[in-house]
PDB file of N, CA and C in Angstrom:
ATOM      1  N   UNK A   1      94.753  98.905  46.750  1.00 45.00           N
ATOM      2  CA  UNK A   1      93.914  98.777  47.487  1.00 45.00           C
ATOM      3  C   UNK A   1      94.294  99.785  48.586  1.00 45.00           C
ATOM      4  N   UNK A   2      93.607 100.602  49.039  1.00 47.00           N
ATOM      5  CA  UNK A   2      93.988 101.744  49.735  1.00 47.00           C
ATOM      6  C   UNK A   2      93.926 101.538  51.418  1.00 47.00           C
ATOM      7  N   UNK A   3      94.671 101.787  52.135  1.00 48.00           N
ATOM      8  CA  UNK A   3      94.371 101.389  53.621  1.00 48.00           C
ATOM      9  C   UNK A   3      93.667 102.908  54.354  1.00 48.00           C
ATOM     10  N   UNK A   4      92.942 102.363  55.132  1.00 48.00           N
ATOM     11  CA  UNK A   4      92.712 103.511  56.340  1.00 48.00           C
ATOM     12  C   UNK A   4      93.308 103.487  57.419  1.00 48.00           C
ATOM     13  N   UNK A   5      93.563 104.760  58.144  1.00 50.00           N
ATOM     14  CA  UNK A   5      93.934 104.830  59.259  1.00 50.00           C
ATOM     15  C   UNK A   5      94.168 103.770  60.460  1.00 50.00           C
ATOM     16  N   UNK A   6      92.655 103.155  60.136  1.00 48.00           N
ATOM     17  CA  UNK A   6      92.184 102.182  61.579  1.00 48.00           C
ATOM     18  C   UNK A   6      92.897 100.563  60.767  1.00 48.00           C
ATOM     19  N   UNK A   7      93.138 100.254  59.880  1.00 46.00           N
ATOM     20  CA  UNK A   7      93.690  99.142  59.368  1.00 46.00           C
ATOM     21  C   UNK A   7      95.448  99.685  59.685  1.00 46.00           C
ATOM     22  N   UNK A   8      95.874 100.417  59.697  1.00 44.00           N
ATOM     23  CA  UNK A   8      97.232 100.588  59.980  1.00 44.00           C
ATOM     24  C   UNK A   8      97.604 100.292  61.841  1.00 44.00           C
ATOM     25  N   UNK A   9      96.434 101.181  62.440  1.00 42.00           N
ATOM     26  CA  UNK A   9      96.630 100.570  63.824  1.00 42.00           C
ATOM     27  C   UNK A   9      96.648  99.209  64.139  1.00 42.00           C
ATOM     28  N   UNK A  10      95.457  98.581  63.594  1.00 43.00           N
ATOM     29  CA  UNK A  10      95.283  97.318  63.856  1.00 43.00           C
ATOM     30  C   UNK A  10      96.493  96.423  63.627  1.00 43.00           C
ATOM     31  N   UNK A  11      97.357  96.814  62.260  1.00 43.00           N
ATOM     32  CA  UNK A  11      98.676  95.958  61.889  1.00 43.00           C
ATOM     33  C   UNK A  11      99.298  96.346  63.264  1.00 43.00           C
ATOM     34  N   UNK A  12      99.688  97.814  63.286  1.00 43.00           N
ATOM     35  CA  UNK A  12     100.837  97.825  64.554  1.00 43.00           C
ATOM     36  C   UNK A  12     100.383  97.265  65.838  1.00 43.00           C
ATOM     37  N   UNK A  13      99.096  97.251  66.220  1.00 41.00           N
ATOM     38  CA  UNK A  13      98.586  96.314  67.564  1.00 41.00           C
ATOM     39  C   UNK A  13      99.179  95.099  67.145  1.00 41.00           C
ATOM     40  N   UNK A  14      98.842  94.450  66.363  1.00 43.00           N
ATOM     41  CA  UNK A  14      98.904  92.778  66.083  1.00 43.00           C
ATOM     42  C   UNK A  14     100.588  92.581  65.945  1.00 43.00           C
ATOM     43  N   UNK A  15     101.344  93.529  65.776  1.00 41.00           N
ATOM     44  CA  UNK A  15     103.169  93.308  65.689  1.00 41.00           C
ATOM     45  C   UNK A  15     103.472  93.552  66.985  1.00 41.00           C
ATOM     46  N   UNK A  16     102.712  94.588  68.174  1.00 43.00           N
ATOM     47  CA  UNK A  16     103.253  94.739  69.090  1.00 43.00           C
ATOM     48  C   UNK A  16     102.752  93.850  70.304  1.00 43.00           C
ATOM     49  N   UNK A  17     101.441  92.578  70.079  1.00 45.00           N
ATOM     50  CA  UNK A  17     100.951  91.898  70.726  1.00 45.00           C
ATOM     51  C   UNK A  17     101.968  90.793  70.513  1.00 45.00           C
ATOM     52  N   UNK A  18     102.893  90.467  69.597  1.00 48.00           N
ATOM     53  CA  UNK A  18     103.409  89.499  69.210  1.00 48.00           C
ATOM     54  C   UNK A  18     104.585  89.386  70.488  1.00 48.00           C
ATOM     55  N   UNK A  19     104.826  88.082  71.035  1.00 52.00           N
ATOM     56  CA  UNK A  19     105.882  87.638  71.666  1.00 52.00           C
ATOM     57  C   UNK A  19     107.320  87.219  70.891  1.00 52.00           C
ATOM     58  N   UNK A  20     107.951  87.892  71.503  1.00 52.00           N
ATOM     59  CA  UNK A  20     109.523  87.085  70.408  1.00 52.00           C
ATOM     60  C   UNK A  20     109.877  86.040  71.554  1.00 52.00           C
ATOM     61  N   UNK A  21     110.089  84.906  70.732  1.00 60.00           N
ATOM     62  CA  UNK A  21     110.846  83.744  71.258  1.00 60.00           C
ATOM     63  C   UNK A  21     112.341  83.919  71.325  1.00 60.00           C
ATOM     64  N   UNK A  22     113.084  84.261  72.117  1.00 56.00           N
ATOM     65  CA  UNK A  22     114.708  84.688  72.349  1.00 56.00           C
ATOM     66  C   UNK A  22     115.175  83.329  72.147  1.00 56.00           C
ATOM     67  N   UNK A  23     116.495  83.343  70.932  1.00 62.00           N
ATOM     68  CA  UNK A  23     117.586  82.393  70.909  1.00 62.00           C
ATOM     69  C   UNK A  23     118.654  82.347  71.999  1.00 62.00           C
ATOM     70  N   UNK A  24     119.759  81.581  72.435  1.00 59.00           N
ATOM     71  CA  UNK A  24     120.533  81.662  72.989  1.00 59.00           C
ATOM     72  C   UNK A  24     121.089  82.743  72.763  1.00 59.00           C
ATOM     73  N   UNK A  25     121.660  83.264  71.519  1.00 66.00           N
ATOM     74  CA  UNK A  25     122.280  84.313  70.889  1.00 66.00           C
ATOM     75  C   UNK A  25     121.869  85.485  71.199  1.00 66.00           C
ATOM     76  N   UNK A  26     120.345  85.792  71.113  1.00 77.00           N
ATOM     77  CA  UNK A  26     119.834  87.003  71.750  1.00 77.00           C
ATOM     78  C   UNK A  26     119.978  87.265  73.160  1.00 77.00           C
ATOM     79  N   UNK A  27     119.690  86.093  73.946  1.00 75.00           N
ATOM     80  CA  UNK A  27     119.501  86.372  75.163  1.00 75.00           C
ATOM     81  C   UNK A  27     121.149  86.514  75.836  1.00 75.00           C
ATOM     82  N   UNK A  28     121.994  86.042  75.195  1.00 80.00           N
ATOM     83  CA  UNK A  28     123.249  86.602  75.563  1.00 80.00           C
ATOM     84  C   UNK A  28     123.456  88.214  75.102  1.00 80.00           C
ATOM     85  N   UNK A  29     122.824  88.412  74.208  1.00 82.00           N
ATOM     86  CA  UNK A  29     123.198  89.762  73.500  1.00 82.00           C
ATOM     87  C   UNK A  29     122.340  90.613  74.512  1.00 82.00           C
ATOM     88  N   UNK A  30     121.107  90.284  75.005  1.00 78.00           N
ATOM     89  CA  UNK A  30     120.388  90.966  75.964  1.00 78.00           C
ATOM     90  C   UNK A  30     121.060  91.337  77.168  1.00 78.00           C
ATOM     91  N   UNK A  31     121.628  90.355  77.723  1.00 81.00           N
ATOM     92  CA  UNK A  31     122.374  90.295  78.867  1.00 81.00           C
ATOM     93  C   UNK A  31     123.161  91.236  78.614  1.00 81.00           C
ATOM     94  N   UNK A  32     124.152  91.332  77.724  1.00 85.00           N
ATOM     95  CA  UNK A  32     125.325  92.310  77.567  1.00 85.00           C
ATOM     96  C   UNK A  32     124.565  93.905  77.447  1.00 85.00           C
ATOM     97  N   UNK A  33     123.568  93.713  77.038  1.00 84.00           N
ATOM     98  CA  UNK A  33     122.673  95.373  77.066  1.00 84.00           C
ATOM     99  C   UNK A  33     122.335  95.898  78.569  1.00 84.00           C
ATOM    100  N   UNK A  34     122.130  94.470  79.043  1.00 83.00           N
ATOM    101  CA  UNK A  34     121.648  94.819  80.657  1.00 83.00           C
ATOM    102  C   UNK A  34     122.851  95.152  81.276  1.00 83.00           C
ATOM    103  N   UNK A  35     123.768  94.515  81.133  1.00 85.00           N
ATOM    104  CA  UNK A  35     125.070  95.107  81.804  1.00 85.00           C
ATOM    105  C   UNK A  35     125.429  96.617  81.465  1.00 85.00           C
ATOM    106  N   UNK A  36     125.443  96.865  80.085  1.00 87.00           N
ATOM    107  CA  UNK A  36     125.645  98.205  79.729  1.00 87.00           C
ATOM    108  C   UNK A  36     124.802  99.135  80.225  1.00 87.00           C
ATOM    109  N   UNK A  37     123.652  98.808  80.373  1.00 85.00           N
ATOM    110  CA  UNK A  37     122.671  99.848  80.972  1.00 85.00           C
ATOM    111  C   UNK A  37     123.027  99.896  82.307  1.00 85.00           C
ATOM    112  N   UNK A  38     123.122  98.943  83.056  1.00 82.00           N
ATOM    113  CA  UNK A  38     123.664  98.960  84.835  1.00 82.00           C
ATOM    114  C   UNK A  38     124.830  99.826  84.802  1.00 82.00           C
ATOM    115  N   UNK A  39     125.915  99.691  83.748  1.00 85.00           N
ATOM    116  CA  UNK A  39     126.994 100.461  84.095  1.00 85.00           C
ATOM    117  C   UNK A  39     126.650 101.981  83.939  1.00 85.00           C
ATOM    118  N   UNK A  40     126.070 102.253  83.061  1.00 85.00           N
ATOM    119  CA  UNK A  40     125.644 103.678  82.542  1.00 85.00           C
ATOM    120  C   UNK A  40     124.682 104.043  84.096  1.00 85.00           C
ATOM    121  N   UNK A  41     123.843 103.389  84.420  1.00 82.00           N
ATOM    122  CA  UNK A  41     123.087 103.882  85.462  1.00 82.00           C
ATOM    123  C   UNK A  41     123.916 104.319  87.107  1.00 82.00           C
ATOM    124  N   UNK A  42     125.271 103.485  86.875  1.00 82.00           N
ATOM    125  CA  UNK A  42     125.738 103.452  88.424  1.00 82.00           C
ATOM    126  C   UNK A  42     126.246 105.067  88.655  1.00 82.00           C
ATOM    127  N   UNK A  43     126.159 105.604  88.157  1.00 82.00           N
ATOM    128  CA  UNK A  43     126.630 106.923  88.383  1.00 82.00           C
ATOM    129  C   UNK A  43     125.087 107.615  89.200  1.00 82.00           C
ATOM    130  N   UNK A  44     123.788 106.990  88.732  1.00 86.00           N
ATOM    131  CA  UNK A  44     122.591 107.416  89.583  1.00 86.00           C
ATOM    132  C   UNK A  44     122.162 106.702  90.837  1.00 86.00           C
ATOM    133  N   UNK A  45     123.548 105.819  90.952  1.00 88.00           N
ATOM    134  CA  UNK A  45     122.865 104.888  92.193  1.00 88.00           C
ATOM    135  C   UNK A  45     122.228 103.731  91.878  1.00 88.00           C
ATOM    136  N   UNK A  46     121.641 103.700  90.691  1.00 89.00           N
ATOM    137  CA  UNK A  46     120.515 102.489  90.115  1.00 89.00           C
ATOM    138  C   UNK A  46     120.959 101.495  89.252  1.00 89.00           C
ATOM    139  N   UNK A  47     119.888 100.617  89.304  1.00 89.00           N
ATOM    140  CA  UNK A  47     120.069  99.500  88.821  1.00 89.00           C
ATOM    141  C   UNK A  47     118.975  98.744  87.933  1.00 89.00           C
ATOM    142  N   UNK A  48     119.130  98.240  86.950  1.00 88.00           N
ATOM    143  CA  UNK A  48     117.426  97.798  86.228  1.00 88.00           C
ATOM    144  C   UNK A  48     117.805  96.279  86.522  1.00 88.00           C
ATOM    145  N   UNK A  49     116.526  95.669  86.571  1.00 88.00           N
ATOM    146  CA  UNK A  49     116.472  94.484  86.897  1.00 88.00           C
ATOM    147  C   UNK A  49     115.144  93.698  85.890  1.00 88.00           C
ATOM    148  N   UNK A  50     115.142  92.569  85.552  1.00 85.00           N
ATOM    149  CA  UNK A  50     114.354  92.174  84.435  1.00 85.00           C
ATOM    150  C   UNK A  50     113.574  90.831  85.418  1.00 85.00           C
ATOM    151  N   UNK A  51     112.198  90.959  85.460  1.00 86.00           N
ATOM    152  CA  UNK A  51     111.382  89.847  86.488  1.00 86.00           C
ATOM    153  C   UNK A  51     110.419  89.092  85.519  1.00 86.00           C
ATOM    154  N   UNK A  52     110.598  88.246  85.425  1.00 86.00           N
ATOM    155  CA  UNK A  52     109.163  87.309  84.577  1.00 86.00           C
ATOM    156  C   UNK A  52     108.281  87.365  85.578  1.00 86.00           C
ATOM    157  N   UNK A  53     106.959  87.842  84.691  1.00 88.00           N
ATOM    158  CA  UNK A  53     105.543  87.767  85.428  1.00 88.00           C
ATOM    159  C   UNK A  53     105.346  86.125  85.140  1.00 88.00           C
ATOM    160  N   UNK A  54     104.972  85.629  86.178  1.00 88.00           N
ATOM    161  CA  UNK A  54     104.733  83.708  85.982  1.00 88.00           C
ATOM    162  C   UNK A  54     103.381  83.858  85.599  1.00 88.00           C
ATOM    163  N   UNK A  55     102.311  84.532  85.808  1.00 88.00           N
ATOM    164  CA  UNK A  55     100.904  84.512  85.284  1.00 88.00           C
ATOM    165  C   UNK A  55     100.655  84.743  83.605  1.00 88.00           C
ATOM    166  N   UNK A  56     101.436  85.692  83.454  1.00 88.00           N
ATOM    167  CA  UNK A  56     101.393  86.073  81.872  1.00 88.00           C
ATOM    168  C   UNK A  56     102.473  85.775  81.193  1.00 88.00           C
ATOM    169  N   UNK A  57     103.762  85.054  81.732  1.00 86.00           N
ATOM    170  CA  UNK A  57     104.843  84.698  81.076  1.00 86.00           C
ATOM    171  C   UNK A  57     105.639  85.977  80.016  1.00 86.00           C
ATOM    172  N   UNK A  58     105.310  87.233  80.802  1.00 88.00           N
ATOM    173  CA  UNK A  58     106.264  88.235  80.141  1.00 88.00           C
ATOM    174  C   UNK A  58     106.654  88.977  81.366  1.00 88.00           C
ATOM    175  N   UNK A  59     107.800  89.645  80.769  1.00 87.00           N
ATOM    176  CA  UNK A  59     109.246  90.179  81.652  1.00 87.00           C
ATOM    177  C   UNK A  59     108.520  91.877  81.912  1.00 87.00           C
ATOM    178  N   UNK A  60     108.960  92.049  82.855  1.00 90.00           N
ATOM    179  CA  UNK A  60     108.650  93.643  83.156  1.00 90.00           C
ATOM    180  C   UNK A  60     110.056  94.143  84.013  1.00 90.00           C
ATOM    181  N   UNK A  61     110.315  95.499  83.864  1.00 90.00           N
ATOM    182  CA  UNK A  61     111.555  96.103  84.286  1.00 90.00           C
ATOM    183  C   UNK A  61     111.310  96.618  85.345  1.00 90.00           C
ATOM    184  N   UNK A  62     112.429  96.315  86.754  1.00 91.00           N
ATOM    185  CA  UNK A  62     112.110  96.818  87.766  1.00 91.00           C
ATOM    186  C   UNK A  62     113.903  97.910  87.795  1.00 91.00           C
ATOM    187  N   UNK A  63     113.437  99.495  88.227  1.00 92.00           N
ATOM    188  CA  UNK A  63     114.706 100.288  88.373  1.00 92.00           C
ATOM    189  C   UNK A  63     114.546 100.281  90.108  1.00 92.00           C
ATOM    190  N   UNK A  64     116.012 100.151  90.654  1.00 92.00           N
ATOM    191  CA  UNK A  64     116.273  99.515  91.836  1.00 92.00           C
ATOM    192  C   UNK A  64     117.209 100.868  92.241  1.00 92.00           C
ATOM    193  N   UNK A  65     117.255 101.185  93.610  1.00 93.00           N
ATOM    194  CA  UNK A  65     118.066 102.125  94.186  1.00 93.00           C
ATOM    195  C   UNK A  65     118.967 100.770  94.840  1.00 93.00           C
ATOM    196  N   UNK A  66     120.300 101.256  94.595  1.00 90.00           N
ATOM    197  CA  UNK A  66     121.393 100.502  94.944  1.00 90.00           C
ATOM    198  C   UNK A  66     121.806 100.708  96.214  1.00 90.00           C
ATOM    199  N   UNK A  67     121.427 101.873  97.165  1.00 92.00           N
ATOM    200  CA  UNK A  67     121.665 101.682  98.665  1.00 92.00           C
ATOM    201  C   UNK A  67     120.781 101.543  99.133  1.00 92.00           C
ATOM    202  N   UNK A  68     119.561 101.916  98.918  1.00 94.00           N
ATOM    203  CA  UNK A  68     118.080 101.130  99.864  1.00 94.00           C
ATOM    204  C   UNK A  68     117.737  99.581  99.505  1.00 94.00           C
ATOM    205  N   UNK A  69     118.190  99.254  98.178  1.00 93.00           N
ATOM    206  CA  UNK A  69     117.423  98.464  97.597  1.00 93.00           C
ATOM    207  C   UNK A  69     115.936  98.277  97.144  1.00 93.00           C
ATOM    208  N   UNK A  70     115.285  99.498  97.158  1.00 95.00           N
ATOM    209  CA  UNK A  70     114.100 100.168  96.893  1.00 95.00           C
ATOM    210  C   UNK A  70     113.604  99.792  95.589  1.00 95.00           C
ATOM    211  N   UNK A  71     112.534  99.155  95.029  1.00 93.00           N
ATOM    212  CA  UNK A  71     112.205  99.575  93.696  1.00 93.00           C
ATOM    213  C   UNK A  71     111.425 101.079  93.670  1.00 93.00           C
ATOM    214  N   UNK A  72     111.995 101.568  92.474  1.00 93.00           N
ATOM    215  CA  UNK A  72     111.748 102.903  92.313  1.00 93.00           C
ATOM    216  C   UNK A  72     110.731 102.786  91.276  1.00 93.00           C
ATOM    217  N   UNK A  73     110.601 102.135  90.386  1.00 93.00           N
ATOM    218  CA  UNK A  73     109.776 102.099  89.301  1.00 93.00           C
ATOM    219  C   UNK A  73     109.448 100.668  88.524  1.00 93.00           C
ATOM    220  N   UNK A  74     108.546 100.050  88.086  1.00 92.00           N
ATOM    221  CA  UNK A  74     108.566  99.159  87.341  1.00 92.00           C
ATOM    222  C   UNK A  74     107.970  99.596  85.909  1.00 92.00           C
ATOM    223  N   UNK A  75     107.948  98.816  85.261  1.00 91.00           N
ATOM    224  CA  UNK A  75     107.695  99.178  83.748  1.00 91.00           C
ATOM    225  C   UNK A  75     107.576  97.786  82.885  1.00 91.00           C
ATOM    226  N   UNK A  76     106.152  97.675  82.824  1.00 91.00           N
ATOM    227  CA  UNK A  76     104.681  98.299  82.991  1.00 91.00           C
ATOM    228  C   UNK A  76     104.884  97.914  84.699  1.00 91.00           C
ATOM    229  N   UNK A  77     104.157  98.297  85.283  1.00 90.00           N
ATOM    230  CA  UNK A  77     103.813  97.996  86.749  1.00 90.00           C
ATOM    231  C   UNK A  77     103.369  96.904  87.171  1.00 90.00           C
ATOM    232  N   UNK A  78     104.092  95.807  88.130  1.00 90.00           N
ATOM    233  CA  UNK A  78     103.463  94.731  88.456  1.00 90.00           C
ATOM    234  C   UNK A  78     102.173  94.432  88.754  1.00 90.00           C
ATOM    235  N   UNK A  79     101.728  95.408  89.390  1.00 93.00           N
ATOM    236  CA  UNK A  79     100.052  95.929  89.928  1.00 93.00           C
ATOM    237  C   UNK A  79      99.242  95.699  88.695  1.00 93.00           C
ATOM    238  N   UNK A  80      99.677  96.600  87.633  1.00 93.00           N
ATOM    239  CA  UNK A  80      98.858  96.272  86.265  1.00 93.00           C
ATOM    240  C   UNK A  80      98.887  94.936  85.683  1.00 93.00           C
ATOM    241  N   UNK A  81     100.162  94.222  85.841  1.00 92.00           N
ATOM    242  CA  UNK A  81     100.469  93.192  85.198  1.00 92.00           C
ATOM    243  C   UNK A  81      99.455  91.997  86.011  1.00 92.00           C
ATOM    244  N   UNK A  82      99.543  92.264  87.124  1.00 93.00           N
ATOM    245  CA  UNK A  82      98.582  91.507  88.219  1.00 93.00           C
ATOM    246  C   UNK A  82      96.783  91.512  87.931  1.00 93.00           C
ATOM    247  N   UNK A  83      96.607  92.695  87.987  1.00 94.00           N
ATOM    248  CA  UNK A  83      95.096  92.988  87.484  1.00 94.00           C
ATOM    249  C   UNK A  83      94.694  92.458  86.087  1.00 94.00           C
ATOM    250  N   UNK A  84      95.875  92.287  85.087  1.00 92.00           N
ATOM    251  CA  UNK A  84      95.498  91.884  83.689  1.00 92.00           C
ATOM    252  C   UNK A  84      95.356  90.354  83.973  1.00 92.00           C
ATOM    253  N   UNK A  85      96.218  89.737  84.482  1.00 92.00           N
ATOM    254  CA  UNK A  85      96.256  88.092  84.562  1.00 92.00           C
ATOM    255  C   UNK A  85      95.139  87.726  85.583  1.00 92.00           C
ATOM    256  N   UNK A  86      94.524  88.611  86.452  1.00 91.00           N
ATOM    257  CA  UNK A  86      93.037  88.295  87.076  1.00 91.00           C
ATOM    258  C   UNK A  86      91.978  88.251  85.998  1.00 91.00           C
ATOM    259  N   UNK A  87      92.079  89.380  85.359  1.00 90.00           N
ATOM    260  CA  UNK A  87      91.234  89.669  84.257  1.00 90.00           C
ATOM    261  C   UNK A  87      91.208  88.321  83.190  1.00 90.00           C
ATOM    262  N   UNK A  88      92.206  87.669  82.841  1.00 88.00           N
ATOM    263  CA  UNK A  88      92.371  86.563  81.835  1.00 88.00           C
ATOM    264  C   UNK A  88      91.698  85.679  82.717  1.00 88.00           C
ATOM    265  N   UNK A  89      92.294  85.023  83.947  1.00 87.00           N
ATOM    266  CA  UNK A  89      91.521  84.262  84.737  1.00 87.00           C
ATOM    267  C   UNK A  89      89.789  84.312  84.847  1.00 87.00           C
ATOM    268  N   UNK A  90      89.675  85.430  85.106  1.00 86.00           N
ATOM    269  CA  UNK A  90      88.001  85.888  85.108  1.00 86.00           C
ATOM    270  C   UNK A  90      87.336  85.186  83.786  1.00 86.00           C
ATOM    271  N   UNK A  91      88.163  85.916  82.660  1.00 85.00           N
ATOM    272  CA  UNK A  91      87.415  85.574  81.246  1.00 85.00           C
ATOM    273  C   UNK A  91      87.573  83.993  80.852  1.00 85.00           C
ATOM    274  N   UNK A  92      88.363  83.449  81.455  1.00 80.00           N
ATOM    275  CA  UNK A  92      88.871  82.223  81.269  1.00 80.00           C
ATOM    276  C   UNK A  92      87.679  81.201  82.038  1.00 80.00           C
ATOM    277  N   UNK A  93      87.204  81.870  83.231  1.00 70.00           N
ATOM    278  CA  UNK A  93      86.345  81.096  83.979  1.00 70.00           C
ATOM    279  C   UNK A  93      84.880  81.290  83.401  1.00 70.00           C
ATOM    280  N   UNK A  94      84.649  82.445  82.647  1.00 71.00           N
ATOM    281  CA  UNK A  94      83.464  82.590  82.042  1.00 71.00           C
ATOM    282  C   UNK A  94      83.265  81.763  80.560  1.00 71.00           C
ATOM    283  N   UNK A  95      84.138  81.626  79.837  1.00 75.00           N
ATOM    284  CA  UNK A  95      84.049  81.302  78.872  1.00 75.00           C
ATOM    285  C   UNK A  95      84.139  79.492  78.757  1.00 75.00           C
ATOM    286  N   UNK A  96      85.035  79.117  79.980  1.00 65.00           N
ATOM    287  CA  UNK A  96      85.715  77.811  80.002  1.00 65.00           C
ATOM    288  C   UNK A  96      84.043  77.076  80.569  1.00 65.00           C
ATOM    289  N   UNK A  97      83.024  77.804  81.270  1.00 58.00           N
ATOM    290  CA  UNK A  97      82.424  76.959  82.288  1.00 58.00           C
ATOM    291  C   UNK A  97      81.249  76.359  81.570  1.00 58.00           C
ATOM    292  N   UNK A  98      81.032  75.320  82.231  1.00 56.00           N
ATOM    293  CA  UNK A  98      80.225  74.453  81.181  1.00 56.00           C
ATOM    294  C   UNK A  98      78.708  74.531  81.860  1.00 56.00           C
ATOM    295  N   UNK A  99      77.779  74.489  80.729  1.00 51.00           N
ATOM    296  CA  UNK A  99      76.537  74.767  81.188  1.00 51.00           C
ATOM    297  C   UNK A  99      75.358  73.394  81.344  1.00 51.00           C
TER     298      UNK A  99
END
């Protein structure tokens, strides 16, 4: 059976939307990688911080200036994640509403 371009994109999107459950070994490896990234970033006077978005239960990365402790960049932005969480809440209100 021949797959069209839309099928491939749908499969890729399903793969990226899956959340990965981290086991303790993977968490340890991730911490080691974060330490390595921060060592590499020392010359730029920045470091990265992984933060859990409570409403979405997903992580986002903050790039922080070491001297001013200012957040330089968020990936994805917390503001965008807040909007997604609010949309989920609003959709839930519409769907869960009893008539």
